[in-house]
PDB file of C-alpha atoms in Angstrom:
ATOM      1  CA  MET A  17     193.593 150.351 226.884  1.00 60.00           C
ATOM      2  CA  ASN A  18     196.910 149.657 225.281  1.00 73.00           C
ATOM      3  CA  THR A  19     197.340 145.996 224.280  1.00 78.00           C
ATOM      4  CA  LEU A  20     201.109 146.016 224.652  1.00 79.00           C
ATOM      5  CA  THR A  21     200.787 147.458 228.150  1.00 78.00           C
ATOM      6  CA  ILE A  22     198.388 144.672 229.095  1.00 78.00           C
ATOM      7  CA  LEU A  23     200.730 142.004 227.711  1.00 80.00           C
ATOM      8  CA  ALA A  24     203.756 143.481 229.463  1.00 81.00           C
ATOM      9  CA  ALA A  25     201.865 143.684 232.749  1.00 82.00           C
ATOM     10  CA  ALA A  26     200.668 140.087 232.285  1.00 83.00           C
ATOM     11  CA  ALA A  27     204.267 138.959 231.855  1.00 84.00           C
ATOM     12  CA  PHE A  28     205.214 140.910 234.979  1.00 84.00           C
ATOM     13  CA  GLY A  29     202.336 139.333 236.934  1.00 83.00           C
ATOM     14  CA  SER A  30     203.495 135.909 235.822  1.00 85.00           C
ATOM     15  CA  THR A  31     207.054 136.696 236.874  1.00 85.00           C
ATOM     16  CA  VAL A  32     205.910 137.913 240.294  1.00 86.00           C
ATOM     17  CA  TYR A  33     203.930 134.694 240.817  1.00 86.00           C
ATOM     18  CA  LEU A  34     206.834 132.426 239.829  1.00 87.00           C
ATOM     19  CA  THR A  35     209.315 134.397 241.941  1.00 88.00           C
ATOM     20  CA  THR A  36     207.020 134.243 244.966  1.00 88.00           C
ATOM     21  CA  PHE A  37     206.397 130.531 244.423  1.00 88.00           C
ATOM     22  CA  SER A  38     210.144 129.810 244.302  1.00 90.00           C
ATOM     23  CA  THR A  39     210.819 132.002 247.335  1.00 90.00           C
ATOM     24  CA  VAL A  40     208.178 130.234 249.429  1.00 90.00           C
ATOM     25  CA  ARG A  41     209.500 126.804 248.406  1.00 91.00           C
ATOM     26  CA  TRP A  42     213.000 127.901 249.425  1.00 92.00           C
ATOM     27  CA  LEU A  43     211.770 129.392 252.724  1.00 91.00           C
ATOM     28  CA  ASN A  44     209.986 126.127 253.591  1.00 91.00           C
ATOM     29  CA  GLN A  45     213.387 124.413 253.714  1.00 92.00           C
ATOM     30  CA  LEU A  46     214.803 126.806 256.327  1.00 88.00           C
ATOM     31  CA  ALA A  47     214.421 126.914 260.100  1.00 89.00           C
ATOM     32  CA  SER A  48     210.983 127.992 261.295  1.00 88.00           C
ATOM     33  CA  ARG A  49     212.085 131.377 262.699  1.00 89.00           C
ATOM     34  CA  ILE A  50     213.767 132.319 259.438  1.00 89.00           C
ATOM     35  CA  GLU A  51     210.820 130.938 257.483  1.00 88.00           C
ATOM     36  CA  VAL A  52     208.334 133.135 259.372  1.00 90.00           C
ATOM     37  CA  ALA A  53     210.468 136.247 258.962  1.00 91.00           C
ATOM     38  CA  GLY A  54     210.939 135.482 255.270  1.00 91.00           C
ATOM     39  CA  MET A  55     207.214 135.000 254.751  1.00 90.00           C
ATOM     40  CA  ILE A  56     206.510 138.334 256.431  1.00 90.00           C
ATOM     41  CA  VAL A  57     209.063 140.122 254.232  1.00 91.00           C
ATOM     42  CA  THR A  58     207.682 138.384 251.126  1.00 89.00           C
ATOM     43  CA  GLY A  59     204.155 139.478 252.075  1.00 88.00           C
ATOM     44  CA  ILE A  60     205.248 143.076 252.581  1.00 89.00           C
ATOM     45  CA  ILE A  61     206.980 143.118 249.200  1.00 89.00           C
ATOM     46  CA  LEU A  62     203.896 141.623 247.500  1.00 85.00           C
ATOM     47  CA  CYS A  63     201.656 144.240 249.124  1.00 84.00           C
ATOM     48  CA  ALA A  64     203.964 146.988 247.876  1.00 86.00           C
ATOM     49  CA  VAL A  65     203.989 145.580 244.345  1.00 84.00           C
ATOM     50  CA  ILE A  66     200.209 145.210 244.291  1.00 80.00           C
ATOM     51  CA  GLY A  67     199.826 148.763 245.628  1.00 82.00           C
ATOM     52  CA  ILE A  68     202.046 150.126 242.882  1.00 82.00           C
ATOM     53  CA  ILE A  69     200.131 148.150 240.259  1.00 78.00           C
ATOM     54  CA  ALA A  70     196.784 149.356 241.621  1.00 78.00           C
ATOM     55  CA  PHE A  71     198.023 152.954 241.457  1.00 81.00           C
ATOM     56  CA  ALA A  72     198.974 152.507 237.788  1.00 76.00           C
ATOM     57  CA  SER A  73     196.604 152.684 234.852  1.00 76.00           C
ATOM     58  CA  GLN A  74     193.638 150.382 234.374  1.00 75.00           C
ATOM     59  CA  SER A  75     195.325 148.433 231.556  1.00 74.00           C
ATOM     60  CA  VAL A  76     198.339 147.688 233.749  1.00 78.00           C
ATOM     61  CA  THR A  77     196.090 146.430 236.535  1.00 79.00           C
ATOM     62  CA  ILE A  78     194.089 144.215 234.165  1.00 80.00           C
ATOM     63  CA  GLY A  79     197.251 142.782 232.610  1.00 80.00           C
ATOM     64  CA  PHE A  80     198.822 142.068 235.994  1.00 81.00           C
ATOM     65  CA  ILE A  81     195.701 140.264 237.206  1.00 81.00           C
ATOM     66  CA  VAL A  82     195.449 138.241 233.975  1.00 81.00           C
ATOM     67  CA  GLY A  83     199.127 137.236 234.135  1.00 82.00           C
ATOM     68  CA  ALA A  84     199.047 136.320 237.802  1.00 81.00           C
ATOM     69  CA  GLY A  85     195.731 134.481 237.353  1.00 83.00           C
ATOM     70  CA  MET A  86     196.783 132.428 234.335  1.00 82.00           C
ATOM     71  CA  THR A  87     200.227 131.423 235.565  1.00 82.00           C
ATOM     72  CA  PRO A  88     199.346 128.969 238.403  1.00 83.00           C
ATOM     73  CA  PRO A  89     197.284 126.544 236.284  1.00 85.00           C
ATOM     74  CA  VAL A  90     199.777 126.709 233.415  1.00 83.00           C
ATOM     75  CA  HIS A  91     202.670 126.175 235.835  1.00 80.00           C
ATOM     76  CA  ARG A  92     200.941 123.133 237.363  1.00 82.00           C
ATOM     77  CA  TRP A  93     200.254 121.747 233.882  1.00 85.00           C
ATOM     78  CA  ILE A  94     203.916 122.146 232.893  1.00 82.00           C
ATOM     79  CA  LEU A  95     205.111 120.411 236.083  1.00 81.00           C
ATOM     80  CA  GLN A  96     202.665 117.521 235.580  1.00 85.00           C
ATOM     81  CA  ARG A  97     203.705 117.179 231.958  1.00 81.00           C
ATOM     82  CA  ARG A  98     207.384 117.000 232.954  1.00 73.00           C
ATOM     83  CA  ARG A  99     206.635 114.213 235.439  1.00 72.00           C
ATOM     84  CA  HIS A 100     204.622 112.332 232.828  1.00 70.00           C
ATOM     85  CA  VAL A 101     207.338 112.659 230.191  1.00 69.00           C
ATOM     86  CA  ALA A 102     210.056 111.675 232.682  1.00 68.00           C
ATOM     87  CA  SER A 103     208.161 108.542 233.756  1.00 68.00           C
ATOM     88  CA  SER A 104     207.623 107.372 230.147  1.00 61.00           C
TER      89      SER A 104
END
């Protein structure tokens, strides 16, 4: 396994998570019909990305999973820290 490939894939996995998170937050503000259609399109795109990643090498798959798995808790921690700093 190539370490740089794993790190690059982890960064990509993190980017995919944050992009999806922002898209879903934006879709939640729209009308329900548009929201449902947007969620379906987002799901299709995520399935395509995951399929491409799964077809790639093992190191890419491991890196993507690590990046996407580590990002949510770190993202929550950053958001909580911002609120704490802002309230001080």
